[in-house]
Structure formats: structure tokens, C-alpha cells
PDB file of C-alpha atoms and ligand atoms in Angstrom:
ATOM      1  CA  UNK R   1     -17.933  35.329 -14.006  1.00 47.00           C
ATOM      2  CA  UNK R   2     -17.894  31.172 -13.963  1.00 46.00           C
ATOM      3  CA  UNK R   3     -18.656  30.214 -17.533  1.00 52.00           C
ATOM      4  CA  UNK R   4     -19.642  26.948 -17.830  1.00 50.00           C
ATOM      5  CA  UNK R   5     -16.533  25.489 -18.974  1.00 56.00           C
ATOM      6  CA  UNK R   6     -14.509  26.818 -15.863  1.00 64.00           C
ATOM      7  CA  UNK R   7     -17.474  25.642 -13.649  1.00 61.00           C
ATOM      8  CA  UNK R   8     -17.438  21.750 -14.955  1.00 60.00           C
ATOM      9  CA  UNK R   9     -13.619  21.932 -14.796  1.00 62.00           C
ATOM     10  CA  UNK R  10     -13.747  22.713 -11.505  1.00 65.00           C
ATOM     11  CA  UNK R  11     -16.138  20.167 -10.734  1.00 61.00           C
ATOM     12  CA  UNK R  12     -14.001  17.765 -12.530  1.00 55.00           C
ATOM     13  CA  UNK R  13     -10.944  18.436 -10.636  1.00 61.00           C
ATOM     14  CA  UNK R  14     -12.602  18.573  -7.280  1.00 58.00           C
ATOM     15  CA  UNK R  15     -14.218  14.839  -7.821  1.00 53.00           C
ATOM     16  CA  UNK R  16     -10.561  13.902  -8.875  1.00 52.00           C
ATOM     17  CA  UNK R  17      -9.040  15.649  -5.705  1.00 56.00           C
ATOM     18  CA  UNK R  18     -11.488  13.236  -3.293  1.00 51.00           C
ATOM     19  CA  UNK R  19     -10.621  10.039  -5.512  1.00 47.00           C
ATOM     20  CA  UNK R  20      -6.980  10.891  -4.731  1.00 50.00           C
ATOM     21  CA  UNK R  21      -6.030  11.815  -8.113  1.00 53.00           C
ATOM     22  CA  UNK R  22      -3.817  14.950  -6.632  1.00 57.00           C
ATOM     23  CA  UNK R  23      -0.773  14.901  -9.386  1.00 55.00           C
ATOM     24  CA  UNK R  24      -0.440  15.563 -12.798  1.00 57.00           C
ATOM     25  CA  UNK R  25       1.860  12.679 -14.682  1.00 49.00           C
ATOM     26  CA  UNK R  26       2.262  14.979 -17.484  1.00 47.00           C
ATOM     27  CA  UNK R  27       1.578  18.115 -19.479  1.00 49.00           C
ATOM     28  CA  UNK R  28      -0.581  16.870 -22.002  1.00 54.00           C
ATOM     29  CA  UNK R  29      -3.608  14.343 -21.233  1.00 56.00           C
ATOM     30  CA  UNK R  30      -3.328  10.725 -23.121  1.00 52.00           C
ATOM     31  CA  UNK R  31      -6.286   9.071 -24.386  1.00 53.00           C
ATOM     32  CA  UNK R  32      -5.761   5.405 -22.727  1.00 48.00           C
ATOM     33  CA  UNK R  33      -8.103   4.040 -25.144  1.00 50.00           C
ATOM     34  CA  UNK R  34      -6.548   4.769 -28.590  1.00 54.00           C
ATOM     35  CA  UNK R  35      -4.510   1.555 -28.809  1.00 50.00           C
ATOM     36  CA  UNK R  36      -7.049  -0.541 -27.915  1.00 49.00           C
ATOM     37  CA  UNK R  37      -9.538   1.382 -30.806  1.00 53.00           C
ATOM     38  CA  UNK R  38      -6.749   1.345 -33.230  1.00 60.00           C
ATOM     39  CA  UNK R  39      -6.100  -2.881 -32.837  1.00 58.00           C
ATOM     40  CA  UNK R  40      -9.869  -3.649 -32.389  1.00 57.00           C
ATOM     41  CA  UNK R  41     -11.044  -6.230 -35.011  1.00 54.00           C
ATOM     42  CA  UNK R  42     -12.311  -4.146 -38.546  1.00 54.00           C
ATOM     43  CA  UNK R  43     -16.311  -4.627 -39.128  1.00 47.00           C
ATOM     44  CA  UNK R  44     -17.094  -7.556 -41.397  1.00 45.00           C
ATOM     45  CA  UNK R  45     -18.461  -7.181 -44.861  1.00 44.00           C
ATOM     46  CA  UNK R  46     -21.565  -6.230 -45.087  1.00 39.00           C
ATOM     47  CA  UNK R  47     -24.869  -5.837 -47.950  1.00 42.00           C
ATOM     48  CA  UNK R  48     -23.911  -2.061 -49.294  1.00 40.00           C
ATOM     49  CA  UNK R  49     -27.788  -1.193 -49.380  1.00 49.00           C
ATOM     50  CA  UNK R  50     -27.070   2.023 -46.958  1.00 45.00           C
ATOM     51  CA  UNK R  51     -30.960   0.998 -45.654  1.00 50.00           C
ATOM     52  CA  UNK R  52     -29.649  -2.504 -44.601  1.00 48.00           C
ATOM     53  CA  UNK R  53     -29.966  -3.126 -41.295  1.00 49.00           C
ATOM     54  CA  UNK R  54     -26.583  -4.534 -41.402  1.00 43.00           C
ATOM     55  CA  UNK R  55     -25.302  -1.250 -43.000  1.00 41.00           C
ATOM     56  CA  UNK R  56     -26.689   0.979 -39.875  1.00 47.00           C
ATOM     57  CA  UNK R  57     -25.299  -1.453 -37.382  1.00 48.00           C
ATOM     58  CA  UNK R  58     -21.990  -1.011 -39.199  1.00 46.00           C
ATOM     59  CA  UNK R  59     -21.901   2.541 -39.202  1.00 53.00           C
ATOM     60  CA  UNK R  60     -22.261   2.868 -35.656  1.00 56.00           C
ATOM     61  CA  UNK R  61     -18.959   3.568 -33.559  1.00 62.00           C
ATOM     62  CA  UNK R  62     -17.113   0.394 -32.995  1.00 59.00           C
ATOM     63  CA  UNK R  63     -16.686  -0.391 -29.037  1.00 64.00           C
ATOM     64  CA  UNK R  64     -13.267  -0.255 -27.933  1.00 70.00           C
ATOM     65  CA  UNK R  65     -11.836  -3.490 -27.185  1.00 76.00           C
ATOM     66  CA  UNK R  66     -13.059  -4.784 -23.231  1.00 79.00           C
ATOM     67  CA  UNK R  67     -10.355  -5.027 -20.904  1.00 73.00           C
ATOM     68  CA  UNK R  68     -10.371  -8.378 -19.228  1.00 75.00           C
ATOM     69  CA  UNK R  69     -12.231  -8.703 -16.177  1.00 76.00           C
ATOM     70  CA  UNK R  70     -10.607  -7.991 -12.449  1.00 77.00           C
ATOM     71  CA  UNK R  71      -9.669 -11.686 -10.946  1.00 83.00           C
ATOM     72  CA  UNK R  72     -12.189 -12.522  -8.116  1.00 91.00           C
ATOM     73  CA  UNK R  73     -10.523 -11.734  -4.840  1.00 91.00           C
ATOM     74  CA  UNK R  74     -10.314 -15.551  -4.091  1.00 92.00           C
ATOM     75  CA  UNK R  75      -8.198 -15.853  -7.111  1.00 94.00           C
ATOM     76  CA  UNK R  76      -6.554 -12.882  -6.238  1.00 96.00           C
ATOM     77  CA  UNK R  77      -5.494 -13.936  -3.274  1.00 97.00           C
ATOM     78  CA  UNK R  78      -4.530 -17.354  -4.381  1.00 96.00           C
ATOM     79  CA  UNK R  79      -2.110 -16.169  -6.677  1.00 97.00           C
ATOM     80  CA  UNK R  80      -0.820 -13.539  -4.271  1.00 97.00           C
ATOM     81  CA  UNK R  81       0.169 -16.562  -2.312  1.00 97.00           C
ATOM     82  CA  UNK R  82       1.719 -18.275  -5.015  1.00 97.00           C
ATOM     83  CA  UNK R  83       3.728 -15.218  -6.294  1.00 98.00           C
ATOM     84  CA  UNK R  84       4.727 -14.681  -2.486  1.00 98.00           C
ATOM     85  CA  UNK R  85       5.934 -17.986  -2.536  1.00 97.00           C
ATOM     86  CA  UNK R  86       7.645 -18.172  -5.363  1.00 98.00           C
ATOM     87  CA  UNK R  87      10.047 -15.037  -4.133  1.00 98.00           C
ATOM     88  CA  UNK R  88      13.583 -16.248  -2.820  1.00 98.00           C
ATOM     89  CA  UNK R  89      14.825 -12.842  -2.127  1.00 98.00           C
ATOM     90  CA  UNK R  90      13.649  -9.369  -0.991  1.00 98.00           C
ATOM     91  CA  UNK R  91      14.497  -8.449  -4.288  1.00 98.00           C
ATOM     92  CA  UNK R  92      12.597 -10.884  -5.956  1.00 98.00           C
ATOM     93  CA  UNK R  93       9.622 -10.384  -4.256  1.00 98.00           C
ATOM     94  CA  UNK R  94      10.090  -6.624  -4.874  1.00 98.00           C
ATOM     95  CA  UNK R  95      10.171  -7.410  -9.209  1.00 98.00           C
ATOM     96  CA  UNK R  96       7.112 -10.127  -8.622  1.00 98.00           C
ATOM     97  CA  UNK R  97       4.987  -7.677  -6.515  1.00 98.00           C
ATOM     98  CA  UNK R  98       5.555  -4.805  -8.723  1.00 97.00           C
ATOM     99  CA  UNK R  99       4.278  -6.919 -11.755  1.00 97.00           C
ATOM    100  CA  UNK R 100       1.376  -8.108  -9.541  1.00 97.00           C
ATOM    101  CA  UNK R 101      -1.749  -7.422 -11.403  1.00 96.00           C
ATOM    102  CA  UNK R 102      -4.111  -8.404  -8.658  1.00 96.00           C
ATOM    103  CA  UNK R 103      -4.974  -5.872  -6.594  1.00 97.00           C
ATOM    104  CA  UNK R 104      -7.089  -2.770  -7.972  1.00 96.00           C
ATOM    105  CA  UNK R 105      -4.836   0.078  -5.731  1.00 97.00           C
ATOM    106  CA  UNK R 106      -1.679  -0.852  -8.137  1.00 97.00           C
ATOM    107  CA  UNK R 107      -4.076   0.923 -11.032  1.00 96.00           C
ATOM    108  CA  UNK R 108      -4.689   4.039  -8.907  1.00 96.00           C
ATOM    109  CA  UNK R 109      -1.084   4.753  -6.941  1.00 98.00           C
ATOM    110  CA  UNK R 110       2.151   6.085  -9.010  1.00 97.00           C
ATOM    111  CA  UNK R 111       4.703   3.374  -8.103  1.00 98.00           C
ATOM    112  CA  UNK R 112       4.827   0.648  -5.807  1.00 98.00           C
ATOM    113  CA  UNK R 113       6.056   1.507  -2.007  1.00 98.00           C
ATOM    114  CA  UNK R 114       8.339  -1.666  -0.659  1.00 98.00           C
ATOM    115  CA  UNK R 115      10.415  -0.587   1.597  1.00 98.00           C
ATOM    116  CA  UNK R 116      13.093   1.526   3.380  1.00 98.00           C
ATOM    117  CA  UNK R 117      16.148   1.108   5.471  1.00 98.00           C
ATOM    118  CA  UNK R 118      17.891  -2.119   6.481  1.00 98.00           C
ATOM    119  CA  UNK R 119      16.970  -5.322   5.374  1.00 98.00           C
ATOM    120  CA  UNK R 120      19.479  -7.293   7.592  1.00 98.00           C
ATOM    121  CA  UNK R 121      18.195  -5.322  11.147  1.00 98.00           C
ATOM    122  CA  UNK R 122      16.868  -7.424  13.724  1.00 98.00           C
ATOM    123  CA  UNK R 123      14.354  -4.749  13.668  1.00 98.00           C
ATOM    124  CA  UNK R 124      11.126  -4.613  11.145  1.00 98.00           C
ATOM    125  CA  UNK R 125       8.586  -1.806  11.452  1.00 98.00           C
ATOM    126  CA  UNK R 126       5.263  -2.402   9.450  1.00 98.00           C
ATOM    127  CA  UNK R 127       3.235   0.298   9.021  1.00 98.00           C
ATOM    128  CA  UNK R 128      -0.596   0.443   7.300  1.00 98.00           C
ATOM    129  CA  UNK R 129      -0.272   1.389   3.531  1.00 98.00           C
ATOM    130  CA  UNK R 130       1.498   5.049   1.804  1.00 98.00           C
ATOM    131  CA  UNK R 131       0.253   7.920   2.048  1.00 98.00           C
ATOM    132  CA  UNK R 132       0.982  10.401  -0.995  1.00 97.00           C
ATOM    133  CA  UNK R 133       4.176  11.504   0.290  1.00 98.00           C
ATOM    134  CA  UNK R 134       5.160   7.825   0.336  1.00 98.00           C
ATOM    135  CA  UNK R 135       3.647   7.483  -3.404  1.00 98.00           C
ATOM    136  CA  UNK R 136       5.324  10.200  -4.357  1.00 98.00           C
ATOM    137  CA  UNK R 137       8.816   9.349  -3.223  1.00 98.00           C
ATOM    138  CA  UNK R 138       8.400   5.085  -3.415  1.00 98.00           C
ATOM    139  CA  UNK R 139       9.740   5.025   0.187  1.00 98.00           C
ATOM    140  CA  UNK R 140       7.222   4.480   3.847  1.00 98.00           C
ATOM    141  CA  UNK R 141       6.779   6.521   5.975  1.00 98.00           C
ATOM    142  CA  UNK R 142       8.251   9.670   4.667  1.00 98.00           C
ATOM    143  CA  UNK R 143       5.270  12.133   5.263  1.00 98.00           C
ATOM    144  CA  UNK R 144       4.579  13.295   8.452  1.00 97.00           C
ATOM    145  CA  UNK R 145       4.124  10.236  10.253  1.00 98.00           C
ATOM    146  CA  UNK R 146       7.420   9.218   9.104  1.00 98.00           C
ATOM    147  CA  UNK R 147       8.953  12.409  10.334  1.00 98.00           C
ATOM    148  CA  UNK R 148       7.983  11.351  14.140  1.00 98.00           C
ATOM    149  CA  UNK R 149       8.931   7.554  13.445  1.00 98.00           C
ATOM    150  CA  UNK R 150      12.180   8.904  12.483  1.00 98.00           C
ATOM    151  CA  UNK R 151      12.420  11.115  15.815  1.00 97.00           C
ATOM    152  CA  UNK R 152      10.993   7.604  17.732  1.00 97.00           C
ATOM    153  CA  UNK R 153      13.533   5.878  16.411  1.00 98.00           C
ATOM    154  CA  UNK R 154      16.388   8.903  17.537  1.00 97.00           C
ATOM    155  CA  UNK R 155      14.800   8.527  20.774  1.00 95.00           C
ATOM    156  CA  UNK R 156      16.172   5.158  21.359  1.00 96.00           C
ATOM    157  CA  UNK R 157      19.210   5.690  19.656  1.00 96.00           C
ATOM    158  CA  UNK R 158      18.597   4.350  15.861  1.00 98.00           C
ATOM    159  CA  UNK R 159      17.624   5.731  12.932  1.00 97.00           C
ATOM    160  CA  UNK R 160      16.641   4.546   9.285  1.00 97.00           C
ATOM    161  CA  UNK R 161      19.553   2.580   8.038  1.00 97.00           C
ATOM    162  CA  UNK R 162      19.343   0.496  11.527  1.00 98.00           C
ATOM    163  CA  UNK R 163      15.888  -0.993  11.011  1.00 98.00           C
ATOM    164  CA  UNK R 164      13.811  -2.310   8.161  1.00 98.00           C
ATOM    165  CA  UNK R 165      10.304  -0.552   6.933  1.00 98.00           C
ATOM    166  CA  UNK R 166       7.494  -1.506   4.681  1.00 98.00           C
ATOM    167  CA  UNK R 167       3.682  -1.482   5.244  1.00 98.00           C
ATOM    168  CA  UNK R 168       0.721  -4.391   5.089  1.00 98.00           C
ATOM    169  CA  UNK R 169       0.037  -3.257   1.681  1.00 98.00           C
ATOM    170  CA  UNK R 170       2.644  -1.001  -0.862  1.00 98.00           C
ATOM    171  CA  UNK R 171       0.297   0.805  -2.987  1.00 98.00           C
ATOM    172  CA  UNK R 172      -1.191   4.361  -1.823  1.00 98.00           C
ATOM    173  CA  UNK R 173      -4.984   3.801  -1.714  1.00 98.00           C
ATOM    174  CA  UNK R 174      -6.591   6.806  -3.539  1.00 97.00           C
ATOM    175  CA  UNK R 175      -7.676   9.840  -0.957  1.00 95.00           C
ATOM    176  CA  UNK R 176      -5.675   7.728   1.708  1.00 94.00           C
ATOM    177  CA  UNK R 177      -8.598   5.912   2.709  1.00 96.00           C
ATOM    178  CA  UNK R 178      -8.142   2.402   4.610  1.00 96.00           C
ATOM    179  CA  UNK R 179      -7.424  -0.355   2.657  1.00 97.00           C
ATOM    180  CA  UNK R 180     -10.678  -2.624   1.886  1.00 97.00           C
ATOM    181  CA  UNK R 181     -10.430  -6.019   3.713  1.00 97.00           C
ATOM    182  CA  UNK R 182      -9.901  -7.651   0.404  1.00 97.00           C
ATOM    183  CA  UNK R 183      -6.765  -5.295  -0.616  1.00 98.00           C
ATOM    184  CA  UNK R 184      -5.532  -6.247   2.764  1.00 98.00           C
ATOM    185  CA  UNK R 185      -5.861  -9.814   2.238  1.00 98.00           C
ATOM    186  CA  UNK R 186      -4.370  -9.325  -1.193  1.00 98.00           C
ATOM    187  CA  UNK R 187      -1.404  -8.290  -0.158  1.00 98.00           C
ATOM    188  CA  UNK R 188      -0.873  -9.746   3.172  1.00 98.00           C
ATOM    189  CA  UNK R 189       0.918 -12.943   1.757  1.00 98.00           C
ATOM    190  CA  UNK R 190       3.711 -10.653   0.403  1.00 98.00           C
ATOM    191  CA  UNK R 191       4.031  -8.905   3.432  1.00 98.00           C
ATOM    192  CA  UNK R 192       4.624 -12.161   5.560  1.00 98.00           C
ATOM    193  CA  UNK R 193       6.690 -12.980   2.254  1.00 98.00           C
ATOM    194  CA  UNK R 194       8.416  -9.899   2.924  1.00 98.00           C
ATOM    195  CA  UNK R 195       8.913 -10.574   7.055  1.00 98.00           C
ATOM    196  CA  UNK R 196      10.038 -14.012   6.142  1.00 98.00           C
ATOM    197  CA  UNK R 197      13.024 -13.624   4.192  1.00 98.00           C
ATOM    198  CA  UNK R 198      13.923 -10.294   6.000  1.00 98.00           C
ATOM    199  CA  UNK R 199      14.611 -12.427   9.008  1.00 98.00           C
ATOM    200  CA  UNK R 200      14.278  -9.869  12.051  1.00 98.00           C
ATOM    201  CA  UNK R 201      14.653 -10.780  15.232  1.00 98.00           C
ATOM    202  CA  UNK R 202      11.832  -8.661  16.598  1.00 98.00           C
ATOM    203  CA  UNK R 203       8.719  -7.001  14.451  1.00 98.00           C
ATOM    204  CA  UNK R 204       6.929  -4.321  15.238  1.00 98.00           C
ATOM    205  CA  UNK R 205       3.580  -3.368  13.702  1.00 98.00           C
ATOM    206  CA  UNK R 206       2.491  -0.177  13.772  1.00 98.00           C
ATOM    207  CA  UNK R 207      -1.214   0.799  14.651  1.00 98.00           C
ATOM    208  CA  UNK R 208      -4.317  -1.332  14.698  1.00 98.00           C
ATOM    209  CA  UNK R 209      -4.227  -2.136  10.835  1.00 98.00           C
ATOM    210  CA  UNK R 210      -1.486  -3.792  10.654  1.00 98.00           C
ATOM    211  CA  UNK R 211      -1.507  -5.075  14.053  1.00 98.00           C
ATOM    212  CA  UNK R 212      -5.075  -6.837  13.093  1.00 98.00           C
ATOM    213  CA  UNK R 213      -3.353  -8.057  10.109  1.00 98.00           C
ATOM    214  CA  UNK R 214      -0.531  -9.618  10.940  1.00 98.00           C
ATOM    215  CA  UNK R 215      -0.848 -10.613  14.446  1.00 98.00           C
ATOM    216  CA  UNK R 216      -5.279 -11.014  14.476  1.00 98.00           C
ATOM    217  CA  UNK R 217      -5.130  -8.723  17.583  1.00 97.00           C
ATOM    218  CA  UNK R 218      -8.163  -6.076  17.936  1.00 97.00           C
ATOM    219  CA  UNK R 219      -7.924  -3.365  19.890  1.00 97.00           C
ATOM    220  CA  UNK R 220      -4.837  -1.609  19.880  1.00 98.00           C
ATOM    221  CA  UNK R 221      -5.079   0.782  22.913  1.00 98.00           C
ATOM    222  CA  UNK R 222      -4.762  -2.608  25.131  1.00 98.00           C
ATOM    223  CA  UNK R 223      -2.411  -4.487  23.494  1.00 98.00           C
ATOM    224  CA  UNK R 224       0.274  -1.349  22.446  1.00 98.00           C
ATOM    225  CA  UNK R 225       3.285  -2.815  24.508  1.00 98.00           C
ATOM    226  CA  UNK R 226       2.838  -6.258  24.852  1.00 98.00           C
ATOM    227  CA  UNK R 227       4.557  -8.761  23.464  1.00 98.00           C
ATOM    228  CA  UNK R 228       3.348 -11.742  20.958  1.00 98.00           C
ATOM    229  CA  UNK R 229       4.352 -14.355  18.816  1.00 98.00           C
ATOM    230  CA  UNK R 230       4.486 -14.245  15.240  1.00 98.00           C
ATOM    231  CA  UNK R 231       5.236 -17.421  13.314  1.00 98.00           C
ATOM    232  CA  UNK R 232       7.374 -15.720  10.307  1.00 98.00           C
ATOM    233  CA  UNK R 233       7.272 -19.295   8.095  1.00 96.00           C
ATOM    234  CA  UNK R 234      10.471 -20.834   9.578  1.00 97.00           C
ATOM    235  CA  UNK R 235      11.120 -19.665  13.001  1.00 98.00           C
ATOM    236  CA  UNK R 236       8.735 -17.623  16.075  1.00 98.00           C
ATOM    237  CA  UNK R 237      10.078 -14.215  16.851  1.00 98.00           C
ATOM    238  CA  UNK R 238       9.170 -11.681  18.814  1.00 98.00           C
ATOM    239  CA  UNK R 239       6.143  -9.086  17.593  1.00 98.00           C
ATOM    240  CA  UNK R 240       5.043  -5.736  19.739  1.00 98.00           C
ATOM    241  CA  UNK R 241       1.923  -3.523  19.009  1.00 98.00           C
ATOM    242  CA  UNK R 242       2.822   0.220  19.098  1.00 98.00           C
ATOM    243  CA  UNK R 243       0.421   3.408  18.547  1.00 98.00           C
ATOM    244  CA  UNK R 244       0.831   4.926  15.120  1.00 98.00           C
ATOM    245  CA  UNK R 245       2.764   8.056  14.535  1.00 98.00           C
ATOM    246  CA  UNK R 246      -0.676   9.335  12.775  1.00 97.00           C
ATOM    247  CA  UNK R 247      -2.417   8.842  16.025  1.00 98.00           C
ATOM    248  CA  UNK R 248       0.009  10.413  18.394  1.00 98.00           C
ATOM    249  CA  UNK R 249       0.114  13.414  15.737  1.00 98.00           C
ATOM    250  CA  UNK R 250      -3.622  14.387  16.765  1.00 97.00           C
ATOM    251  CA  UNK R 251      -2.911  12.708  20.589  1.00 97.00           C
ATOM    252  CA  UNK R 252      -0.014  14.030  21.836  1.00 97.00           C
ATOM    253  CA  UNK R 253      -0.402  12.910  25.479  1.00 97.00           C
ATOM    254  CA  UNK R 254      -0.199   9.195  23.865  1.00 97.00           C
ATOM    255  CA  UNK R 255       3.198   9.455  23.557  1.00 97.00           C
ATOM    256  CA  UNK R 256       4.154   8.819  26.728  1.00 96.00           C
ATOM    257  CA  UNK R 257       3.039   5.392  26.027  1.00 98.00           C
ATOM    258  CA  UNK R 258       4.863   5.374  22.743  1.00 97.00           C
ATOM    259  CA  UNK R 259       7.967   6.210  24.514  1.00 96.00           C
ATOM    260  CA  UNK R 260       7.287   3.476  27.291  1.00 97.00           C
ATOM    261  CA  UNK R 261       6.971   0.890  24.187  1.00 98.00           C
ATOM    262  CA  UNK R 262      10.057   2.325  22.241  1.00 98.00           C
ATOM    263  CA  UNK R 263      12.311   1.302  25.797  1.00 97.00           C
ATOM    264  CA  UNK R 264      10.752  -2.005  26.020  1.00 98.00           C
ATOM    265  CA  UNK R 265      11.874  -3.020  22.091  1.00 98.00           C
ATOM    266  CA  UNK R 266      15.335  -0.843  23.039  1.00 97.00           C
ATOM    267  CA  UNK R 267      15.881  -3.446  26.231  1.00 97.00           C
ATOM    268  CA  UNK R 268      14.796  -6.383  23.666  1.00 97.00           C
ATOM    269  CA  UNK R 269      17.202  -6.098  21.063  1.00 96.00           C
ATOM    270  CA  UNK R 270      20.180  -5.122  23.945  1.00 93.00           C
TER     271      UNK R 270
HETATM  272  N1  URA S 301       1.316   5.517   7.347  1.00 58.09           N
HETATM  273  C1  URA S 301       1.604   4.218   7.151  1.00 58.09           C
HETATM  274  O1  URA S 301       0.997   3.346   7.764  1.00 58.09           O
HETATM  275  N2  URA S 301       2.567   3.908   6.302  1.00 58.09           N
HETATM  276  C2  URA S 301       3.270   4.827   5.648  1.00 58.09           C
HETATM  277  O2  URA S 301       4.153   4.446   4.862  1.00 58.09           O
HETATM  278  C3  URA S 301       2.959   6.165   5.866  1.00 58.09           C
HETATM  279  C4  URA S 301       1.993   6.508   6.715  1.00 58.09           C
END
């Protein structure tokens, strides 16, 4: 028999299993809000007539501090740019985007996903955003999809530590839904931060999200292959298109393009 207890529980845990909330981060549950309660200012003296008005209004619960306000996404972006900016290393930008406080997915993934592989390969994939494989472990493209980039990569005779990963935006977004526009625009001056001071010699973006973001192409199925320019902030370098692992998991027969691309980027850095 469901009691009523086990019933809402359930419910509970199935609304948190479609927001993405799929881990536990410990045994016991926290109650956020107790430091804010226990710092919020002490009521003021009051008349000590227990029918004041003043005296009911006292007695009332005290409202836990507000947290400040989200940053509109103009300012949010605006300071994404000047945070960007302000990196002069990979490893830099890593510390300033991981204290980055403006962009709502940070609040809602377990850590922040930068990057993987080589930083000094003429090669840079960029994927979408993590899934929760890739929030789990901190690294792209480790899940599935990253299991047949890894086995793309073997086909042309590479593997991780020979080419540079990270995604249009580092943080998982709950249920892996797509990013919003505005988390994409959020982040998009660290990723070009990120592209910039990597330095590779050829970039390839990975399915149509990061293809629209970084190189304002639509449609992916006709431009997979081709080649573009991409203007990294002090030099033009090479960027290609290619069908995303997730895709060519549910469409097999796309691979053969896939494997047509993977030659054409193999001849390009030869
Ligand atoms: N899909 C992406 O676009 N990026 C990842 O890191 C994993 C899956």
C-alpha cells in the first residue's frame, strides 16, 4: 500500500529527476537557508502590549534574508566579456570562469566542465554543453558521445592527449536540455576566450549548436565538411562543421559523412 508519505516522496523525486537533479551530494539534506536566518537583522523594539499591532507583526516569522537579484543578461554578458578578457592563460580563464556568478546553469550543475586533452594541439574540438557523465567527471565528452569521438578520433590516427576539447558552454544544463540563447551568449565570450589563447591551427565545432555559435552558420546537414573562417582575436584559422557524435548515435548511416569529414581535417593538419 502507497501511504501518503511514500506517494509525495515519490512525486518529489520524480519532479527532481526531470529538473536534472539525478545525484545525491550527500547523506544527510542541508537546510541552505539557516545561515542566512541565523545573520538576518533581530526585530526592533517594540510597545510590549501583546495586542499592539506592532507586537503581532513582531511575532510573525522573520523572512530569511533575500538573495540578491540574478544580473540582467545584458550585464551578464558584459561582464562575461570583461572576465574573458581579463584571462591571460587557459588557466586563468579556467579560476575566473569557475568563480563566474553570471550564468544561472553554474547553480544547477556539480562542477564546472573546461576542458580535456591538449591545450598546445593544432586541433580544438568544441562540443555543445556536458551531459551528466561530463558533470559528473568535470571532463567533455566522456559519456557516450565521447566514447564515439574518441573512436573518430582513432579513426584518423589520434586520440585525446593529441587534440584539445571543451564545449560552447561548461556547465551541465539540468535534464540535458539545450542551453537557452542567453546561457549561450553568456558563455560564448569565454569560449572564444578559451579558442584564443589555445591557439589551434584548425577548430572544429561539433553539431549545429556550437556551429551556430561560433561560426553563425545554420543548418548543419549542408555545411558538415566545409571549411570557414573563424577570426580567433589575433589571427584567422581554419574552422570545419562536423555531425555530432549524439546524432550519428541514433543515425548510424551518417557516419559515412562523419568519416568523409574526419579525412578532410586528417589531410589539413598533414
Ligand atoms: N555533448 C556535448 O556537446 N558535449 C559534451 O561534453 C558531451 C556531450
Amino acid at each position: 500500500m502507497i501511504t501518503y508519505h511514500s506517494k509525495a516522496a515519490r512525486e518529489l523525486l520524480a519532479f527532481y529527476a526531470e529538473a536534472g537533479v539525478d545525484s545525491a551530494v550527500g547523506e544527510r539534506a542541508n537546510d541552505w537557508l539557516a545561515d542566512e536566518r541565523a545573520n538576518a537583522p533581530a526585530p526592533a523594539e517594540i510597545s510590549t502590549s501583546p495586542t499592539s499591532p506592532a507586537v503581532r507583526r513582531a511575532s510573525a516569522p522573520v523572512p530569511a534574508a533575500m538573495p540578491a537579484p540574478p544580473p540582467t543578461p545584458d550585464a551578464a554578458v558584459m561582464a562575461a566579456r570583461d572576465a574573458a578578457r581579463s584571462a591571460s592563460s587557459l588557466e586563468e580563464l579556467r579560476a575566473i570562469l569557475d568563480r563566474f556568478e553570471g550564468c544561472g546553469l553554474k547553480g544547477s550543475a556539480s562542477r564546472l566542465v573546461f576542458a580535456d586533452g591538449n591545450p598546445q594541439s593544432r586541433l580544438m574540438f568544441v562540443g555543445e554543453a556536458p551531459g551528466a557523465e561530463e558533470d559528473k567527471q568535470g571532463l567533455p565528452f566522456v559519456g557516450r558521445s565521447g566514447q564515439l569521438l574518441n573512436r573518430m578520433l582513432a579513426a584518423i590516427g589520434l586520440d585525446r592527449t593529441q587534440v584539445y576539447i571543451a564545449n560552447i558552454v561548461p556547465w551541465r544544463p539540468p535534464g540535458n536540455r539545450t542551453p537557452t540563447p542567453v546561457e549561450t551568449q553568456i558563455c560564448l565570450p569565454f569560449i572564444q576566450r578559451q579558442i584564443e589563447l589555445a591557439n589551434p591551427d584548425i577548430l572544429v565545432t561539433i553539431g549545429q549548436p556550437s556551429t551556430g555559435a561560433l561560426l553563425s552558420i545554420q543548418g548543419i546537414m549542408k555545411n558538415r565538411g566545409r571549411w570557414f573562417a573563424y577570426q580567433t582575436g589575433t589571427r584567422e584559422i581554419r574552422a570545419m562543421p562536423i555531425l555530432h557524435p549524439a546524432y550519428l548515435l541514433r543515425s548510424p548511416i551518417a557516419k559515412r559523412l562523419a568519416w568523409r569529414d574526419l579525412l578532410a581535417i586528417k589531410k589539413a593538419l598533414d
